[in-house]
Tab-separated table of C-alpha atoms in Angstrom:
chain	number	residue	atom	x	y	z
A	1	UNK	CA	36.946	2.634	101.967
A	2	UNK	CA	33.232	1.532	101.996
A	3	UNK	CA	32.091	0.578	98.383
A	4	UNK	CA	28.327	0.692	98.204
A	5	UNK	CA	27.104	-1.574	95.535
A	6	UNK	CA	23.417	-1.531	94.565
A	7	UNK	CA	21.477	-4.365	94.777
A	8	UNK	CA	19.425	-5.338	91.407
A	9	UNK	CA	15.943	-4.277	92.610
A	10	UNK	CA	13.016	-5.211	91.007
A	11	UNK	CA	11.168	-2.167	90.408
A	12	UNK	CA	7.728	-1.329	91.599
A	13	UNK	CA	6.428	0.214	87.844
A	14	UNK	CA	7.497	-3.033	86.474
A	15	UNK	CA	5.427	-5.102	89.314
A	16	UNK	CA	2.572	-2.687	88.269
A	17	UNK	CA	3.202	-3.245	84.516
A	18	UNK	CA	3.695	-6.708	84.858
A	19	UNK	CA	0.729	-7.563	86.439
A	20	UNK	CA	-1.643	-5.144	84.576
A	21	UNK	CA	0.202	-7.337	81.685
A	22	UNK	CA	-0.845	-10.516	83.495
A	23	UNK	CA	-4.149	-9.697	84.414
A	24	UNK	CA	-5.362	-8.287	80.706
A	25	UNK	CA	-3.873	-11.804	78.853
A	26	UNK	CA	-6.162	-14.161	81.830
A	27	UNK	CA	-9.178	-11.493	80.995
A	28	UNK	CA	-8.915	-11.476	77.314
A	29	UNK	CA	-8.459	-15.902	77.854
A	30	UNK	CA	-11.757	-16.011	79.901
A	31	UNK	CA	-13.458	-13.970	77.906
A	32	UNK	CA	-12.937	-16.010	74.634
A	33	UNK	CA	-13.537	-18.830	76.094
A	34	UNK	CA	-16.820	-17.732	77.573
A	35	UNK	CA	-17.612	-16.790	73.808
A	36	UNK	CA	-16.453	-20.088	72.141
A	37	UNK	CA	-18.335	-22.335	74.325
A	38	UNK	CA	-21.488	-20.536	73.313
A	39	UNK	CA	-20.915	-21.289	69.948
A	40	UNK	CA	-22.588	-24.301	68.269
A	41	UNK	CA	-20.460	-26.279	66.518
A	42	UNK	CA	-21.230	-26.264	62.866
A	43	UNK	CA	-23.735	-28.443	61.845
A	44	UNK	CA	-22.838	-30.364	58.352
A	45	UNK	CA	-25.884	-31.576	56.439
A	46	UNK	CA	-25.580	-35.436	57.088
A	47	UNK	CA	-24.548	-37.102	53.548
A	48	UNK	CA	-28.225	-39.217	53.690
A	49	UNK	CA	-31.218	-37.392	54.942
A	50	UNK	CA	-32.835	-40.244	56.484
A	51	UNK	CA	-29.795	-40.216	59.192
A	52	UNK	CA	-32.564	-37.062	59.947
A	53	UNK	CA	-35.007	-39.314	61.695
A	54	UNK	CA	-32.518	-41.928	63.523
A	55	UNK	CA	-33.961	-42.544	66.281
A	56	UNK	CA	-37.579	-40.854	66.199
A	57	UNK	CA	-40.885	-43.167	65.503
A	58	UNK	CA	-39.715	-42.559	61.648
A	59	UNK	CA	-36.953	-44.176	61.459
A	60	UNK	CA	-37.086	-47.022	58.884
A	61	UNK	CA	-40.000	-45.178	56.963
A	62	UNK	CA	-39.820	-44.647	53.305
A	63	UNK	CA	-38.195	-41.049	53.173
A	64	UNK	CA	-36.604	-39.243	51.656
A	65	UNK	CA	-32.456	-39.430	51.041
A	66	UNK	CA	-31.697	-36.240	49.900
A	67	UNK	CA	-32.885	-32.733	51.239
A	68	UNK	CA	-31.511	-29.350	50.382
A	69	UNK	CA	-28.382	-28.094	52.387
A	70	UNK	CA	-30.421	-25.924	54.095
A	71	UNK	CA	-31.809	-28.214	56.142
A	72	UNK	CA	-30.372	-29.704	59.629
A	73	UNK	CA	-32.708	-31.458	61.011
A	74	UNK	CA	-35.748	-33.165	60.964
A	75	UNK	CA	-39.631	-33.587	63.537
A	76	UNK	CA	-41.240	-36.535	62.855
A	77	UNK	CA	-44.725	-37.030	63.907
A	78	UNK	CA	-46.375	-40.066	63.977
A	79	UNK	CA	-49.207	-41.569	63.605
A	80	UNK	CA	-49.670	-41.866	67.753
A	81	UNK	CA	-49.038	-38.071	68.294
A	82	UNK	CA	-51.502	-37.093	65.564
A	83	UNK	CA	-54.067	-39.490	66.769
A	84	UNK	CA	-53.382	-37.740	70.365
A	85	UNK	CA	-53.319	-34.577	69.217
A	86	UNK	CA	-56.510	-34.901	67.135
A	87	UNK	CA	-58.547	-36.125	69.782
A	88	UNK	CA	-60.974	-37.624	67.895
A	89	UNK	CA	-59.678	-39.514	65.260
A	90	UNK	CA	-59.352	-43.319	66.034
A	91	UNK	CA	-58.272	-44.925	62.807
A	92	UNK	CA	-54.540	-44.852	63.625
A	93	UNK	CA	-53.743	-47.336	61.357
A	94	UNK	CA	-54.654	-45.095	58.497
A	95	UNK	CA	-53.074	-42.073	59.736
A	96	UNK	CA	-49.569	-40.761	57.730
A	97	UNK	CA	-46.648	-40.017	59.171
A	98	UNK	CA	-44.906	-36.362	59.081
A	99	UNK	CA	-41.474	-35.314	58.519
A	100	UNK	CA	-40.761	-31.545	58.902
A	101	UNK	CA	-37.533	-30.037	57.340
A	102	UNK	CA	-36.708	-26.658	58.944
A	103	UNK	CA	-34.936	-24.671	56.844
A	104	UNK	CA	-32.002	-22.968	57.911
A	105	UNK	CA	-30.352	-19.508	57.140
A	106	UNK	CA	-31.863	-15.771	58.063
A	107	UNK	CA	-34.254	-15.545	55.301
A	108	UNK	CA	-35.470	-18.882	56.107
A	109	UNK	CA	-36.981	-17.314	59.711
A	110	UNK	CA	-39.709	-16.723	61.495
A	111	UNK	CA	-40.053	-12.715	61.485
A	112	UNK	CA	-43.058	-11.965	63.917
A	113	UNK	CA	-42.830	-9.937	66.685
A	114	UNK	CA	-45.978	-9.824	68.456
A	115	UNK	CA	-49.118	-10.470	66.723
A	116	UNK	CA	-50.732	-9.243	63.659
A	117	UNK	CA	-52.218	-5.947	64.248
A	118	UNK	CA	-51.195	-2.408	64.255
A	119	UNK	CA	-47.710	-2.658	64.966
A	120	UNK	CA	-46.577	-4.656	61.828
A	121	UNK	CA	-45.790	-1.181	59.845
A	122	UNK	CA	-47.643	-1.604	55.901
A	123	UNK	CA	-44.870	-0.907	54.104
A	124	UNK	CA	-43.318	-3.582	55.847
A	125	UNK	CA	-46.133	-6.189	55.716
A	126	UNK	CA	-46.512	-5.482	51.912
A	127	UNK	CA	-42.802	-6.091	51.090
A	128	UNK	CA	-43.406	-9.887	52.860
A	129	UNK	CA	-41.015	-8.995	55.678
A	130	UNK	CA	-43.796	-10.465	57.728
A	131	UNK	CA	-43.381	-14.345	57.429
A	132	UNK	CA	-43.221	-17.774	58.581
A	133	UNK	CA	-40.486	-20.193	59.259
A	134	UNK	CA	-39.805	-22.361	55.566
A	135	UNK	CA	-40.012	-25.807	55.926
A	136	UNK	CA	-40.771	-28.704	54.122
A	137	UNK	CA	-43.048	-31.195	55.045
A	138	UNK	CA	-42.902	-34.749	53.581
A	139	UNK	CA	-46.353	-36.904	54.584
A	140	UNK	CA	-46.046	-40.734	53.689
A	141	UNK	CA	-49.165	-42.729	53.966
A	142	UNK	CA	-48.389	-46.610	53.942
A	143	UNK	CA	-50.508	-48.923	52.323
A	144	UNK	CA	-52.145	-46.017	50.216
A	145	UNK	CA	-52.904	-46.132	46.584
A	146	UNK	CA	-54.142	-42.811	46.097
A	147	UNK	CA	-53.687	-39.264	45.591
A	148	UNK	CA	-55.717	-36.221	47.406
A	149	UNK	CA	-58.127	-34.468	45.352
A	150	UNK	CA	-56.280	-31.884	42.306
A	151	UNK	CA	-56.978	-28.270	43.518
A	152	UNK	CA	-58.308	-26.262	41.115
A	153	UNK	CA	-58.732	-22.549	41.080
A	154	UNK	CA	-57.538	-19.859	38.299
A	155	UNK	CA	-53.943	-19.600	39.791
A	156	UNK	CA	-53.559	-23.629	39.970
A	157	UNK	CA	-51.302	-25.111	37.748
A	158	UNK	CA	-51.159	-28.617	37.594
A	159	UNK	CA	-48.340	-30.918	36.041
A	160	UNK	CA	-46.498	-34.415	35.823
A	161	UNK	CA	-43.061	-34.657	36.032
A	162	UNK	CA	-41.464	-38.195	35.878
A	163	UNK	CA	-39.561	-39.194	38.661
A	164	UNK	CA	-35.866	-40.990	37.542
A	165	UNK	CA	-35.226	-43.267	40.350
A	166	UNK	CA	-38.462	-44.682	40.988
A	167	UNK	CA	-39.676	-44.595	37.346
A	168	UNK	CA	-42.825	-43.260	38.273
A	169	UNK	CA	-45.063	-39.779	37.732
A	170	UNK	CA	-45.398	-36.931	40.088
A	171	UNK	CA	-48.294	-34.712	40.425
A	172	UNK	CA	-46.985	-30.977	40.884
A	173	UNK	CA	-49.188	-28.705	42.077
A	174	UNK	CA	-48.695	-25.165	42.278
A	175	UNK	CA	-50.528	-21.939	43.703
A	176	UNK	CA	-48.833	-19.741	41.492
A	177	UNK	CA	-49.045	-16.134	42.530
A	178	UNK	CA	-46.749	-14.460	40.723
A	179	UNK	CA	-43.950	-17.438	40.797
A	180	UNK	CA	-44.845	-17.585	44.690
A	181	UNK	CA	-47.004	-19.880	46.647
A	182	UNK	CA	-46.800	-23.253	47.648
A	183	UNK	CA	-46.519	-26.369	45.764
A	184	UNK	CA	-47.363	-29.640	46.748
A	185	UNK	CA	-45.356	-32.479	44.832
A	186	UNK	CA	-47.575	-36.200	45.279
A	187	UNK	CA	-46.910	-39.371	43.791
A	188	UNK	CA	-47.463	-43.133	45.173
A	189	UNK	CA	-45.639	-46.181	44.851
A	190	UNK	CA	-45.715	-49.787	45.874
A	191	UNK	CA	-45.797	-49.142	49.191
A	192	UNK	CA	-47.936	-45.943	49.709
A	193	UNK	CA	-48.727	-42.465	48.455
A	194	UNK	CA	-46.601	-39.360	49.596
A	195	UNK	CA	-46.599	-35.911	49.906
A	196	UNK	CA	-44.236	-32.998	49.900
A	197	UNK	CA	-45.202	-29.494	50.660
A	198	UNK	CA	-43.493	-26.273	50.522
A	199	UNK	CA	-44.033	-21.976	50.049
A	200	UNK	CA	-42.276	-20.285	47.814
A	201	UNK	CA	-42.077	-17.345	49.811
A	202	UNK	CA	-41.478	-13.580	48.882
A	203	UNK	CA	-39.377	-11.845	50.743
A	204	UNK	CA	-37.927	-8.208	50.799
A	205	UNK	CA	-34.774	-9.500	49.806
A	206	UNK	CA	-36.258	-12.532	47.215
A	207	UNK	CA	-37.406	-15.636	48.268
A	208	UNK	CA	-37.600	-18.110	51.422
A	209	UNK	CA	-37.813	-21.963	51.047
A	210	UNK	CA	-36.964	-24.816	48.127
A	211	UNK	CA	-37.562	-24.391	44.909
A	212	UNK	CA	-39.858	-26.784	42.968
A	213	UNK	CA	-36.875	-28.381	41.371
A	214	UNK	CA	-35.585	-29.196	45.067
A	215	UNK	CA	-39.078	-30.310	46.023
A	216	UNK	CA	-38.880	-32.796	42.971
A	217	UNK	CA	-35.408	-33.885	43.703
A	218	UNK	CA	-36.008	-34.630	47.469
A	219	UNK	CA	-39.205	-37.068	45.793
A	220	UNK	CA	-37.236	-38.483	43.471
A	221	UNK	CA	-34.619	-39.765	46.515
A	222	UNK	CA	-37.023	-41.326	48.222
A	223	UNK	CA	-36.466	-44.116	46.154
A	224	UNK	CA	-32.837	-44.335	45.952
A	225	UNK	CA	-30.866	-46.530	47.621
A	226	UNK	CA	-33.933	-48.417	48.077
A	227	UNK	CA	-32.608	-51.992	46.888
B	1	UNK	CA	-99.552	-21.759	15.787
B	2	UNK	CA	-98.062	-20.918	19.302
B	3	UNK	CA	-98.870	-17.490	20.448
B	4	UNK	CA	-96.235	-15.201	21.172
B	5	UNK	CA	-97.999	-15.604	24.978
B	6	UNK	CA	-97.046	-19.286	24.575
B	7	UNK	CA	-93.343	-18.692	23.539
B	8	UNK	CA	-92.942	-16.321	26.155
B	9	UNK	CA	-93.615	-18.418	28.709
B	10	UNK	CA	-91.929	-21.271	27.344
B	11	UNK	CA	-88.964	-18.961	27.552
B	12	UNK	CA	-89.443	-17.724	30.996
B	13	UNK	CA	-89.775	-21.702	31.904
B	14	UNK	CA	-86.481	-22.655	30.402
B	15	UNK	CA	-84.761	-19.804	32.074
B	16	UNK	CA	-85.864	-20.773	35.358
B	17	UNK	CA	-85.423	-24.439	34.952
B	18	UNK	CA	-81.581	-23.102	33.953
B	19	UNK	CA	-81.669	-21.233	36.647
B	20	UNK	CA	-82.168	-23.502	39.184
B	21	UNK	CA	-79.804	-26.602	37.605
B	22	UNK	CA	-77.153	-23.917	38.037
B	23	UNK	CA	-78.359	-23.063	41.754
B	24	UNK	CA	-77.869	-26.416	42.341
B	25	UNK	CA	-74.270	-27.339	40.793
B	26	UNK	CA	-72.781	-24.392	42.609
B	27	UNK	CA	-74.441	-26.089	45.571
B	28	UNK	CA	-72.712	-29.521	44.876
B	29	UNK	CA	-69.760	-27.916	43.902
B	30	UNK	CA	-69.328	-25.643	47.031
B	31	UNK	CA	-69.993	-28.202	49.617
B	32	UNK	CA	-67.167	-30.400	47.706
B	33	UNK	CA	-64.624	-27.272	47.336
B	34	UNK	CA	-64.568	-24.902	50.180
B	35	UNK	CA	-62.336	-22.702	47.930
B	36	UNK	CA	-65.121	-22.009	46.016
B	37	UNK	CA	-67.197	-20.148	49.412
B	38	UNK	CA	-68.016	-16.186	49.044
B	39	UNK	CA	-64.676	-14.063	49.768
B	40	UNK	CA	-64.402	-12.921	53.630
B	41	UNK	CA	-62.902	-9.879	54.894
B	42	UNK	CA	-63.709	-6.236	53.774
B	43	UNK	CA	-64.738	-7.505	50.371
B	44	UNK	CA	-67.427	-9.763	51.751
B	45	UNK	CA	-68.448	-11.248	55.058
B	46	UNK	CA	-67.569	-10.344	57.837
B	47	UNK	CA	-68.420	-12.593	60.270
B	48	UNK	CA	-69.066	-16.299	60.550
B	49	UNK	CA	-67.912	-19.657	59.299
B	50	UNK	CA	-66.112	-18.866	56.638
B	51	UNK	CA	-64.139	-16.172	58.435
B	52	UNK	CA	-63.619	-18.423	61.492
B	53	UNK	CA	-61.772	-20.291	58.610
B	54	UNK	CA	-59.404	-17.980	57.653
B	55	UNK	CA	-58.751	-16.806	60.860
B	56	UNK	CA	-58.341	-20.425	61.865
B	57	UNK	CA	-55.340	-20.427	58.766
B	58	UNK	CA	-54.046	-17.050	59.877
B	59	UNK	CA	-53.546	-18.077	63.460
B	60	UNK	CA	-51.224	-21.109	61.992
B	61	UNK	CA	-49.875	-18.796	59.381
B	62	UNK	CA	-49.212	-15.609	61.146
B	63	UNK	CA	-49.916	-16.319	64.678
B	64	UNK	CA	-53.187	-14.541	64.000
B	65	UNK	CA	-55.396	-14.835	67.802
B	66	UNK	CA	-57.802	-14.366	68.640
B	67	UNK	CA	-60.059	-16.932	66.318
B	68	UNK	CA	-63.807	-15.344	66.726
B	69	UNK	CA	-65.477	-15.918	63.704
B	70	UNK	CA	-65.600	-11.726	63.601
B	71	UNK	CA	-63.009	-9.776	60.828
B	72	UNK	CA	-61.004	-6.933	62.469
B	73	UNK	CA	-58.339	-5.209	61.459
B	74	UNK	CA	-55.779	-7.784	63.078
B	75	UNK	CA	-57.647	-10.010	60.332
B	76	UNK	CA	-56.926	-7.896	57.930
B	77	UNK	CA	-53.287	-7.211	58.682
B	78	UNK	CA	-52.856	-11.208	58.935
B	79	UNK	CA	-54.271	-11.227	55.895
B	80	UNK	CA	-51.684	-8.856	54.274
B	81	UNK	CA	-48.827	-10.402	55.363
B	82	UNK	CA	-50.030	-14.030	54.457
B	83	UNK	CA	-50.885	-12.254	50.635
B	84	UNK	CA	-47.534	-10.525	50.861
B	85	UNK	CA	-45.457	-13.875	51.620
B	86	UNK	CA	-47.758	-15.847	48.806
B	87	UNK	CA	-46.908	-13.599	46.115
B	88	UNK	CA	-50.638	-12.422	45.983
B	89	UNK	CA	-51.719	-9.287	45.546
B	90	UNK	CA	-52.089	-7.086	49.077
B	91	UNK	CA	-55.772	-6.645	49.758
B	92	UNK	CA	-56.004	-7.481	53.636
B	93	UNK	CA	-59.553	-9.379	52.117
B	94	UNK	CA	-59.522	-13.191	51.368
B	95	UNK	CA	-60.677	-13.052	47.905
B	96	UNK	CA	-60.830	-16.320	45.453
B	97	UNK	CA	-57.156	-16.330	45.056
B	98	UNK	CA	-55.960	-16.305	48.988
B	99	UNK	CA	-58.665	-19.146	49.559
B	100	UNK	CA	-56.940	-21.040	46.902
B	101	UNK	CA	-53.138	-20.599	48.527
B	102	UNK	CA	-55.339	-21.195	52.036
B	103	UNK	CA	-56.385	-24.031	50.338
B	104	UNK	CA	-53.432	-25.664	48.792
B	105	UNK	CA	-51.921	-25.536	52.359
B	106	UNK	CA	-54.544	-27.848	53.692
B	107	UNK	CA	-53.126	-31.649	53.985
B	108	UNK	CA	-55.233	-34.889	54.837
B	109	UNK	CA	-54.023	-36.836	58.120
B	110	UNK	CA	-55.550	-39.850	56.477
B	111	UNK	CA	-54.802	-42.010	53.420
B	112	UNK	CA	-56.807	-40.133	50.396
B	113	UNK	CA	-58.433	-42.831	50.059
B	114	UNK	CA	-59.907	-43.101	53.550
B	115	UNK	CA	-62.443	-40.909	55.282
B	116	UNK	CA	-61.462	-39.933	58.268
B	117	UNK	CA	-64.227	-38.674	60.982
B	118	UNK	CA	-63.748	-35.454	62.454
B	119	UNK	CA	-61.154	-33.335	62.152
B	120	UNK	CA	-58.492	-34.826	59.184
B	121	UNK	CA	-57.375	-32.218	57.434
B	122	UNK	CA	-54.826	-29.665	58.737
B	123	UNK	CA	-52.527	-26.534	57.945
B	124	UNK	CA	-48.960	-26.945	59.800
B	125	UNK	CA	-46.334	-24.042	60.392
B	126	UNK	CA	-43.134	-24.855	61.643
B	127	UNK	CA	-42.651	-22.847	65.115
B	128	UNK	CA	-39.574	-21.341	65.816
B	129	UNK	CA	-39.283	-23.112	69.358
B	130	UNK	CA	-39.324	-26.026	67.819
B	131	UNK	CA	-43.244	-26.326	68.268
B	132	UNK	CA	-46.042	-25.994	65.574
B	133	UNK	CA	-48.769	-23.449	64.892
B	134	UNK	CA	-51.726	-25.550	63.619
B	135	UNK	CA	-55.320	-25.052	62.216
B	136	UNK	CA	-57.565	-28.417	61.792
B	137	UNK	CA	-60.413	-28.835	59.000
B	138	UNK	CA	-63.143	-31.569	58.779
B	139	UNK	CA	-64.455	-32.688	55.171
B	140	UNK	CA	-67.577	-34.616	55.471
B	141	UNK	CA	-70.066	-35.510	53.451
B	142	UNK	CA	-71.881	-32.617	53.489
B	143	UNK	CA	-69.644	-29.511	54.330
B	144	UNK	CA	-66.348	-28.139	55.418
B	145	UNK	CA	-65.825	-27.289	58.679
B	146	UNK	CA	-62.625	-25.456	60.435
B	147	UNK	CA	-61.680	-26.683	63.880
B	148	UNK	CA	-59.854	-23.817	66.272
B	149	UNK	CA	-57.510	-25.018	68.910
B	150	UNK	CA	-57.662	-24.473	72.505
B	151	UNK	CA	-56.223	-21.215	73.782
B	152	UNK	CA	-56.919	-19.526	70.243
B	153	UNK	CA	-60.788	-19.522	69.985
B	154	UNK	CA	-62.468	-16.578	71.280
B	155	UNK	CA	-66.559	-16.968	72.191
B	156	UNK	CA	-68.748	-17.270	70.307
B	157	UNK	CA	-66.162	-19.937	68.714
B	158	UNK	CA	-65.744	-22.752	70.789
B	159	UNK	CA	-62.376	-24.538	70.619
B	160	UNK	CA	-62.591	-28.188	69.596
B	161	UNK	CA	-65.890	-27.629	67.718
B	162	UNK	CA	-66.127	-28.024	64.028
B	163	UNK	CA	-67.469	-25.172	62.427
B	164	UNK	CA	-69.548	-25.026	59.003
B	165	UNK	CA	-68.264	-22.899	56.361
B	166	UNK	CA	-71.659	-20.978	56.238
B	167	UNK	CA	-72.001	-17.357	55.699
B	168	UNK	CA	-74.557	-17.103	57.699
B	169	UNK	CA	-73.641	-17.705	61.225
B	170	UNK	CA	-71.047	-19.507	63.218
B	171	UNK	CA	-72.812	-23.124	63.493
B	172	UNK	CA	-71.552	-26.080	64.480
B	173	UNK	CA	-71.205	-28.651	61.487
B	174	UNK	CA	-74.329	-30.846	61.275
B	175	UNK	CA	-74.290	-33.673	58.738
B	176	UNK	CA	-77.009	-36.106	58.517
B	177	UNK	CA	-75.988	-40.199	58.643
């Protein structure tokens, strides 16, 4: 008597499945890894803003240690590039040097596409979804004593607000158009006379860029820590 | 007695003479303050210095080009969108108002105490490639000028030339001393 027995086979359909199994895990592995690396880590706000300008021509400047969370980095521009850029300028020495904060976040953004012109629809231009990048720009001029000249015009406000840390006075100056505009916050100190300036912008959905309280806050740190 | 001949013309005399002291404090005080110059744009000129201006602030501000010292309706829609952004009422014509935010935007390169030659005052924009969009303005002693970079000026504005805020054509700055 011949007893067959039936060898376990491995069957084809599960080959098939198995590998179709195989194959869809190593895709769906590529793929988010493909997608992670083009991810930027997050950036945190660094805990003192003057970590900003490590290692740019501003580094060791009087600046300022606090800036809103918004912002993640920092272009300074110094005297050298402005004298450069200017072409004509040659008194270096009494040339300031410029911090730009970016802001971060959507509604902080540059919105053009393309030019001015036709294309920008008017319902859209009127709202203010037609705007610049915000930023704040902080200008310290050593060795200056002085202020610029107080704008004036009908929508000018001018006012001093005292500044905690350094004990001294800041000249806030706003263009305000309806709680819009920009404001320029000036003061000096032992050392020089600054500047910070800033648009309150309107938006369609509110506003882009600090607020004047920020702008006064981010003067008043540029004395802290100072001793 | 003075005749009424004599009054009269002592009248006519004092009214001139007022005349012409306020002729020329809204001389002194427009050479000192360009924000006090004549609107541009559809509610005034529409060509020259002071428009090469504001087109020189648009081009930083809304990437405005060309600069040609002649409004158009690019200008205008510039215009708009900086009002729009400013909180100022939407005109597309750079009235008192807009050349007071224009203004306010303007920073010295220099220490305010220090006069710079040539072009030291300037209007920044941060650029989204990590560049700038910049317009250049030169305050001596006797006017304002606006200085348009290269690749933005259009004839009959020449780049790297200061231009007077004058109404009346686009001249290069000329100050005496």
């Amino acid at each position: 008597m011949v007893t067959t027995i039936d060898e376990p086979r491995i069957r084809p359909e599960w080959l098939l499945g198995g590998a179709v199994t195989l194959l869809g895990a190593i895709i769906i592995v590529v793929v988010t890894l493909v997608l992670g690396s083009g991810e930027e880590e997050p950036v945190v706000a660094p805990a003192d803003a003057t970590d900003l300008t490590v290692g740019t021509c501003a580094e060791g400047l009087r600046q300022p240690h606090w800036v809103p969370d918004d912002v993640r980095r920092a272009v300074a521009e110094c005297p050298a590039d402005i004298s450069a850029g200017i072409g004509r300028t040659t008194a270096e020495d009494h040339l300031g040097t410029w911090i730009t904060y970016p802001l971060d976040g959507e509604v902080n953004a540059e919105t053009f596409r393309g030019g001015p012109g036709p294309g920008w629809p008017a319902d859209d231009v009127r709202a203010g979804a037609y705007h610049p990048a915000s930023a704040i720009l902080y200008v310290a001029y050593p060795d200056s004593t002085e202020l610029s000249d107080e704008l004036s015009g009908d929508t000018v406000t001018v006012e001093w607000q005292k500044l905690a840390e350094s004990g001294g006075d800041a000249r806030v100056t706003r263009v305000d158009n309806n709680g819009y505009g920009p404001v320029r916050v000036e003061w000096t100190d032992d050392v020089g006379s600054y500047l910070l300036l800033a648009t309150v912008g309107r938006t369609p959905t509110g506003s882009a860029g600090p607020t004047v309280a920020e702008l006064v806050r981010i003067a008043d740190s540029v004395a802290a820590e100072d001793e | 007695m003075p005749s009424t001949r004599t009054w009269l013309q002592a009248g006519g005399g004092t009214v001139v003479a007022a005349l012409l002291v306020a002729a020329v404090v809204q001389a002194m005080h427009s050479s000192a303050m360009w924000v006090s110059n004549d609107p541009v744009g559809e509610c005034g000129a529409t060509s020259g210095g002071a428009v090469v201006a504001a087109q020189n602030v648009l081009w930083a501000g809304t990437g405005l080009q060309p600069v040609d010292g002649s409004w158009d309706a690019q200008s205008e829609v510039a215009t708009e969108a900086f009002q729009a952004y400013n909180g100022l009422p939407v005109t597309g014509c750079v009235d008192e108002s807009t050349w007071v935010t224009m203004r306010a935007l303007v920073v010295s390169v220099c220490d305010p105490e220090f006069e710079c030659q040539g072009p030291d005052h300037r209007v920044r924009y941060w650029a989204p490639d990590g560049g700038a969009r910049e317009a250049y303005f030169a305050e001596n002693d006797c006017d304002w000028g606006s200085v348009v970079p290269p690749g933005v000026a259009l004839s009959p504005v020449a780049s790297d030339t200061v231009i007077a805020l004058s109404r009346d054509a686009v001249t290069e700055i000329e100050c005496g001393g």
